[in-house]
């Protein structure tokens, strides 16, 4: 397929594409076809002038636009026919009575030129296979031998004029290559308009898909931000709860310490009034023992036992004071424990 020359449609230059696809090369340009059209216009003017340059028909002819070309790039069958004469080729109308009497099978021909309104295209045999070289297609279309007659009949029903090209076409690479091999076509080429519409639809679908993806990405980001915000709020609530617990615990400890300080302040005067310090006790005991020794030396032995009992009784007083002091510490520890239990119960109630 790559070796087949196929010009695609540009503007309204279908006559140029038709000729070049038929001859399998860039043989004609718009300038050359325009030159042929001007020659045809001049020949027609000269024929009309033979009837008189002052005649009404001649003046009407001069006012009319050219029938062989226009500004869009359209060229008439006369231009195409004259262009082919350069190569020794002739056009015969396919459905004319003269040709139909020949009863020629279409597959025995070499090429056809088809026209509908202002569009021209070529159907040509390359090697041993037929191809539709319509410039409106994205590429050559393979036509089987059995389908060729049906294809031409369908074109005629649609209003096409079909011309048989008679004569020897110039040699081309595609014809030589396809004489040796046969090609297969898996997919029919689309019309250029269909391909453009499909490409446009694909671009629209791609744009819509990109928009959807952008929206989804934005939503995902919002969801992630919202999740992070929820996590931050949860952590903040936990920190606040922990701060509340710490504050309650600190308050309980402060209350316990204040209670302990008050108890100690209340106990210190009583202790200083009823219980002397250790240094005072030591001095008193020394003085007491000295006094006892002096009395023992002065009094009879019978009174010694009584004095020793009294001394031992007086020595037990600091021990009782120590016991009382330990009881107060136990009471302080119990008060702290109760305060901590109260704080924990308040914290659990807040949660």
Coordinates of C-alpha atoms in Angstrom, one line a residue:
X1 CA 0.0 0.0 0.0
X2 CA 2.9 2.4 0.7
X3 CA 4.0 2.2 -2.9
X4 CA 0.6 3.5 -4.2
X5 CA 0.6 7.2 -4.9
X6 CA -2.5 8.8 -3.3
X7 CA -3.1 12.5 -3.1
X8 CA -5.5 13.6 -0.4
X9 CA -8.1 16.4 -0.9
X10 CA -6.9 20.0 -0.6
X11 CA -9.6 22.7 -1.2
X12 CA -11.5 21.9 -4.3
X13 CA -8.6 20.6 -6.4
X14 CA -10.2 17.2 -6.8
X15 CA -9.6 17.2 -10.6
X16 CA -5.9 17.6 -10.0
X17 CA -5.9 14.8 -7.4
X18 CA -7.9 12.6 -9.8
X19 CA -5.4 13.0 -12.6
X20 CA -2.3 12.6 -10.5
X21 CA -3.8 9.5 -8.7
X22 CA -4.6 8.1 -12.2
X23 CA -1.1 8.7 -13.5
X24 CA 0.5 7.8 -10.1
X25 CA 2.6 10.9 -9.7
X26 CA 2.6 14.7 -9.5
X27 CA 2.0 15.3 -13.2
X28 CA -0.4 18.2 -13.0
X29 CA -0.6 21.4 -10.9
X30 CA -3.4 23.9 -10.6
X31 CA -1.4 26.4 -12.7
X32 CA -1.1 23.9 -15.6
X33 CA -4.8 23.0 -15.4
X34 CA -5.7 26.7 -15.3
X35 CA -3.7 27.2 -18.5
X36 CA -5.6 24.4 -20.2
X37 CA -8.9 26.0 -19.0
X38 CA -8.0 29.4 -20.4
X39 CA -7.1 27.8 -23.8
X40 CA -10.5 26.2 -23.8
X41 CA -12.2 29.5 -22.9
X42 CA -10.4 31.3 -25.8
X43 CA -11.4 28.6 -28.2
X44 CA -15.0 28.9 -27.2
X45 CA -14.9 32.7 -27.5
X46 CA -13.5 32.5 -31.0
X47 CA -16.3 30.1 -32.0
X48 CA -18.9 32.4 -30.5
X49 CA -17.3 35.4 -32.3
X50 CA -17.9 33.7 -35.7
X51 CA -21.5 34.5 -35.3
X52 CA -20.7 38.2 -34.9
X53 CA -19.0 40.1 -32.1
X54 CA -22.1 42.4 -31.9
X55 CA -24.5 39.6 -31.5
X56 CA -26.6 39.1 -28.4
X57 CA -25.2 35.6 -27.8
X58 CA -21.6 36.8 -28.0
X59 CA -22.2 39.6 -25.5
X60 CA -24.0 37.2 -23.1
X61 CA -21.1 34.7 -23.4
X62 CA -18.6 37.4 -22.5
X63 CA -20.6 38.3 -19.4
X64 CA -20.8 34.7 -18.1
X65 CA -18.0 33.2 -15.9
X66 CA -15.8 30.5 -17.3
X67 CA -17.4 27.0 -17.6
X68 CA -14.0 25.3 -17.4
X69 CA -12.8 26.5 -14.1
X70 CA -13.6 28.7 -11.1
X71 CA -11.8 30.4 -8.3
X72 CA -12.4 27.4 -5.9
X73 CA -10.2 25.1 -8.0
X74 CA -12.9 23.2 -9.9
X75 CA -12.1 22.1 -13.5
X76 CA -14.5 20.7 -16.1
X77 CA -14.4 17.4 -17.8
X78 CA -13.1 19.2 -20.9
X79 CA -10.0 20.3 -18.9
X80 CA -9.4 16.7 -17.7
X81 CA -9.9 15.3 -21.1
X82 CA -7.5 17.7 -22.7
X83 CA -4.9 17.0 -19.9
X84 CA -5.1 13.3 -20.6
X85 CA -4.6 13.8 -24.4
X86 CA -1.1 14.9 -23.5
X87 CA -0.4 11.2 -22.5
X88 CA -2.4 9.8 -25.4
X89 CA -5.4 8.8 -23.2
X90 CA -9.0 9.1 -24.1
X91 CA -12.2 9.2 -22.0
X92 CA -15.3 7.3 -23.0
X93 CA -18.6 7.5 -21.1
X94 CA -19.2 4.2 -19.4
X95 CA -23.0 4.1 -19.8
X96 CA -23.1 5.4 -23.4
X97 CA -24.8 3.2 -26.0
X98 CA -21.5 2.9 -28.0
X99 CA -19.6 1.5 -25.0
X100 CA -22.4 -0.7 -23.8
X101 CA -22.6 -2.4 -27.2
X102 CA -19.0 -3.5 -26.7
X103 CA -20.1 -5.6 -23.7
X104 CA -16.7 -5.2 -22.0
X105 CA -16.3 -6.6 -18.5
X106 CA -15.2 -3.8 -16.2
X107 CA -12.4 -6.0 -14.8
X108 CA -10.8 -6.1 -18.3
X109 CA -10.4 -2.3 -18.3
X110 CA -7.5 -0.5 -16.7
X111 CA -9.1 2.6 -15.0
X112 CA -12.2 4.7 -14.6
X113 CA -12.8 8.4 -13.7
X114 CA -15.9 9.1 -11.7
X115 CA -17.7 12.4 -11.3
X116 CA -20.6 13.5 -9.2
X117 CA -21.5 17.2 -9.3
X118 CA -18.1 18.9 -8.8
X119 CA -16.1 16.0 -7.4
X120 CA -13.7 13.8 -9.4
X121 CA -11.9 10.6 -8.4
X122 CA -10.1 7.6 -10.0
X123 CA -10.6 3.9 -9.8
X124 CA -7.5 2.1 -11.2
X125 CA -6.1 -1.4 -11.5
X126 CA -2.6 -1.7 -10.1
X127 CA -0.9 -5.1 -10.8
X128 CA -3.8 -7.6 -10.6
X129 CA -6.0 -5.7 -8.1
X130 CA -8.4 -2.8 -8.2
X131 CA -8.2 0.3 -5.9
X132 CA -10.4 3.2 -5.2
X133 CA -8.1 6.2 -5.2
X134 CA -10.7 8.8 -4.0
X135 CA -8.9 11.8 -2.6
X136 CA -11.6 12.1 0.1
X137 CA -10.4 8.8 1.6
X138 CA -7.5 8.6 4.1
X139 CA -5.8 6.0 1.8
X140 CA -6.3 3.6 -1.1
X141 CA -9.3 1.3 -0.8
X142 CA -8.9 -2.3 -2.1
X143 CA -11.8 -3.4 -4.4
X144 CA -12.2 -7.1 -5.3
X145 CA -12.8 -8.2 -8.9
X146 CA -16.3 -9.6 -7.9
X147 CA -17.2 -6.3 -6.2
X148 CA -16.0 -4.0 -9.0
X149 CA -19.1 -4.3 -11.2
X150 CA -21.4 -3.8 -8.1
X151 CA -19.3 -0.8 -7.0
X152 CA -19.7 0.9 -10.4
X153 CA -23.4 0.1 -10.6
X154 CA -23.9 1.7 -7.1
X155 CA -22.1 4.8 -8.2
X156 CA -24.4 5.1 -11.2
X157 CA -27.4 4.8 -9.0
X158 CA -26.1 7.6 -6.8
X159 CA -25.9 9.9 -9.9
X160 CA -22.2 9.6 -10.8
X161 CA -20.9 9.9 -14.3
X162 CA -18.3 7.2 -15.1
X163 CA -15.7 7.5 -17.8
X164 CA -13.5 4.7 -19.1
X165 CA -9.9 5.7 -19.6
X166 CA -8.6 4.2 -22.9
X167 CA -4.9 4.1 -23.7
X168 CA -1.6 3.0 -22.2
X169 CA -1.0 4.5 -18.8
X170 CA 2.6 5.5 -17.9
X171 CA 4.6 2.9 -16.0
X172 CA 4.7 3.3 -12.2
X173 CA 6.4 1.6 -9.3
X174 CA 3.2 0.4 -7.6
X175 CA 2.0 -1.3 -10.8
X176 CA 5.3 -3.2 -11.2
X177 CA 5.4 -4.2 -7.5
X178 CA 1.7 -5.4 -7.4
X179 CA 2.3 -7.5 -10.5
X180 CA 4.4 -9.8 -8.2
X181 CA 2.5 -9.7 -4.9
X182 CA -1.1 -9.3 -3.8
X183 CA -2.0 -7.0 -0.9
X184 CA -4.7 -7.6 1.8
X185 CA -6.5 -4.8 3.6
X186 CA -7.8 -5.5 7.1
X187 CA -9.7 -2.2 7.6
X188 CA -11.4 0.1 5.0
X189 CA -10.0 3.6 5.0
X190 CA -12.3 6.3 6.4
X191 CA -13.4 9.4 4.7
X192 CA -11.3 12.4 5.7
X193 CA -14.3 14.1 7.2
X194 CA -15.1 11.0 9.3
X195 CA -11.5 10.9 10.5
X196 CA -11.5 14.5 11.4
X197 CA -14.8 14.1 13.3
X198 CA -13.4 11.1 15.1
X199 CA -10.2 12.9 16.0
X200 CA -12.3 15.8 17.3
X201 CA -14.5 13.5 19.3
X202 CA -11.4 11.8 20.7
X203 CA -10.0 15.2 21.7
X204 CA -13.3 16.2 23.3
X205 CA -13.4 12.9 25.2
X206 CA -9.8 13.3 26.3
X207 CA -10.5 16.9 27.5
X208 CA -13.6 15.6 29.4
X209 CA -11.5 12.8 30.9
X210 CA -8.8 15.2 32.0
X211 CA -11.4 17.5 33.5
X212 CA -12.9 14.6 35.4
X213 CA -9.5 13.5 36.6
X214 CA -8.7 17.1 37.8
X215 CA -12.0 17.2 39.7
X216 CA -11.3 13.8 41.2
X217 CA -7.8 14.9 42.2
X218 CA -9.1 18.0 43.8
X219 CA -11.7 16.0 45.7
X220 CA -9.1 13.6 46.8
X221 CA -7.0 16.5 48.1
X222 CA -9.9 17.9 49.9
X223 CA -10.7 14.5 51.5
X224 CA -7.0 14.2 52.5
X225 CA -7.0 17.7 54.0
X226 CA -10.3 17.0 55.8
X227 CA -8.9 13.7 57.2
X228 CA -5.7 15.6 58.4
X229 CA -7.9 18.2 60.0
X230 CA -9.9 15.6 61.8
X231 CA -6.7 13.9 63.1
X232 CA -5.4 17.3 64.2
X233 CA -8.6 18.0 66.1
X234 CA -8.6 14.6 67.7
X235 CA -5.0 15.1 68.9
X236 CA -5.9 18.6 70.2
X237 CA -8.8 17.1 72.2
X238 CA -6.5 14.4 73.6
X239 CA -3.9 17.1 74.5
X240 CA -6.6 19.2 76.2
X241 CA -7.9 16.2 78.1
X242 CA -4.3 15.4 79.2
X243 CA -3.8 19.0 80.2
X244 CA -7.0 19.0 82.2
X245 CA -5.9 15.8 84.0
X246 CA -2.6 17.3 84.7
X247 CA -4.2 20.5 86.0
X248 CA -6.6 18.5 88.2
X249 CA -3.7 16.4 89.6
X250 CA -1.6 19.4 90.2
X251 CA -4.5 21.1 92.0
X252 CA -5.0 18.0 94.2
X253 CA -1.4 17.9 95.1
X254 CA -1.4 21.6 95.9
X255 CA -4.5 21.1 98.1
X256 CA -2.8 18.2 99.8
X257 CA 0.4 20.2 100.4
X258 CA -1.7 23.1 101.8
X259 CA -3.5 20.7 104.1
X260 CA -0.2 19.2 105.3
X261 CA 1.3 22.7 105.8
X262 CA -1.7 23.7 107.9
X263 CA -1.5 20.6 110.1
X264 CA 2.2 21.1 110.6
X265 CA 1.7 24.8 111.5
X266 CA -1.0 23.8 114.0
X267 CA 1.1 21.0 115.5
X268 CA 4.3 23.0 115.8
X269 CA 3.2 25.3 118.7
X270 CA 1.7 22.4 120.6
X271 CA 4.8 20.3 120.2
X272 CA 7.0 23.2 121.2
X273 CA 4.9 23.8 124.3
X274 CA 4.4 20.2 125.5
X275 CA 7.4 18.4 123.9
X276 CA 10.9 20.0 124.2
X277 CA 13.5 19.6 121.5
X278 CA 16.0 16.7 121.5
X279 CA 18.8 19.1 122.8
X280 CA 16.6 20.3 125.6
X281 CA 15.7 16.7 126.5
X282 CA 19.4 15.8 126.5
X283 CA 20.3 18.6 128.8
X284 CA 17.3 17.9 131.0
X285 CA 18.3 14.2 131.2
X286 CA 21.8 15.1 132.1
X287 CA 20.6 17.4 134.8
X288 CA 18.1 14.8 136.0
X289 CA 20.7 12.1 136.1
X290 CA 23.1 14.3 138.0
X291 CA 20.4 15.1 140.4
X292 CA 19.5 11.4 140.8
X293 CA 23.1 10.6 141.5
X294 CA 23.3 13.3 144.1
X295 CA 20.1 12.0 145.7
X296 CA 21.3 8.4 145.6
X297 CA 24.4 9.5 147.4
X298 CA 22.3 11.4 150.1
X299 CA 19.2 9.0 150.6
X300 CA 19.0 5.5 151.8
X301 CA 19.2 2.6 149.3
X302 CA 15.4 1.7 149.6
X303 CA 14.4 4.7 147.6
X304 CA 16.7 4.0 144.6
X305 CA 14.2 1.6 143.0
X306 CA 11.4 4.1 143.0
X307 CA 13.6 6.7 141.4
X308 CA 14.7 4.4 138.7
X309 CA 11.1 3.6 137.8
X310 CA 10.3 7.2 137.6
X311 CA 13.3 7.8 135.4
X312 CA 12.3 5.1 133.1
X313 CA 8.8 6.5 133.0
X314 CA 10.0 9.9 132.1
X315 CA 12.3 8.4 129.4
X316 CA 9.2 6.8 127.6
X317 CA 7.6 10.2 127.0
X318 CA 9.7 11.0 123.8
X319 CA 8.8 7.5 122.5
X320 CA 5.0 8.2 122.9
X321 CA 5.5 11.6 121.2
X322 CA 7.2 9.8 118.2
X323 CA 4.3 7.4 118.0
X324 CA 1.9 10.3 117.9
X325 CA 4.0 12.0 115.2
X326 CA 3.9 8.8 113.0
X327 CA 0.2 8.6 113.3
X328 CA -0.1 12.1 111.9
X329 CA 2.1 11.2 108.8
X330 CA -0.2 8.2 108.2
X331 CA -3.2 10.5 108.3
X332 CA -1.5 12.9 105.8
X333 CA -0.8 10.0 103.3
X334 CA -4.4 8.9 103.6
X335 CA -5.6 12.4 102.8
X336 CA -3.3 12.6 99.6
X337 CA -4.6 9.2 98.5
X338 CA -8.2 10.3 98.8
X339 CA -7.5 13.5 96.9
X340 CA -6.0 11.6 94.0
X341 CA -9.0 9.3 93.8
X342 CA -11.3 12.3 93.7
X343 CA -9.3 13.8 90.7
X344 CA -9.4 10.5 88.8
X345 CA -13.2 10.3 89.2
X346 CA -13.6 13.9 87.9
X347 CA -11.4 13.1 84.9
X348 CA -13.4 10.0 84.0
X349 CA -16.6 12.0 84.2
X350 CA -15.3 14.6 81.7
X351 CA -14.5 11.9 79.2

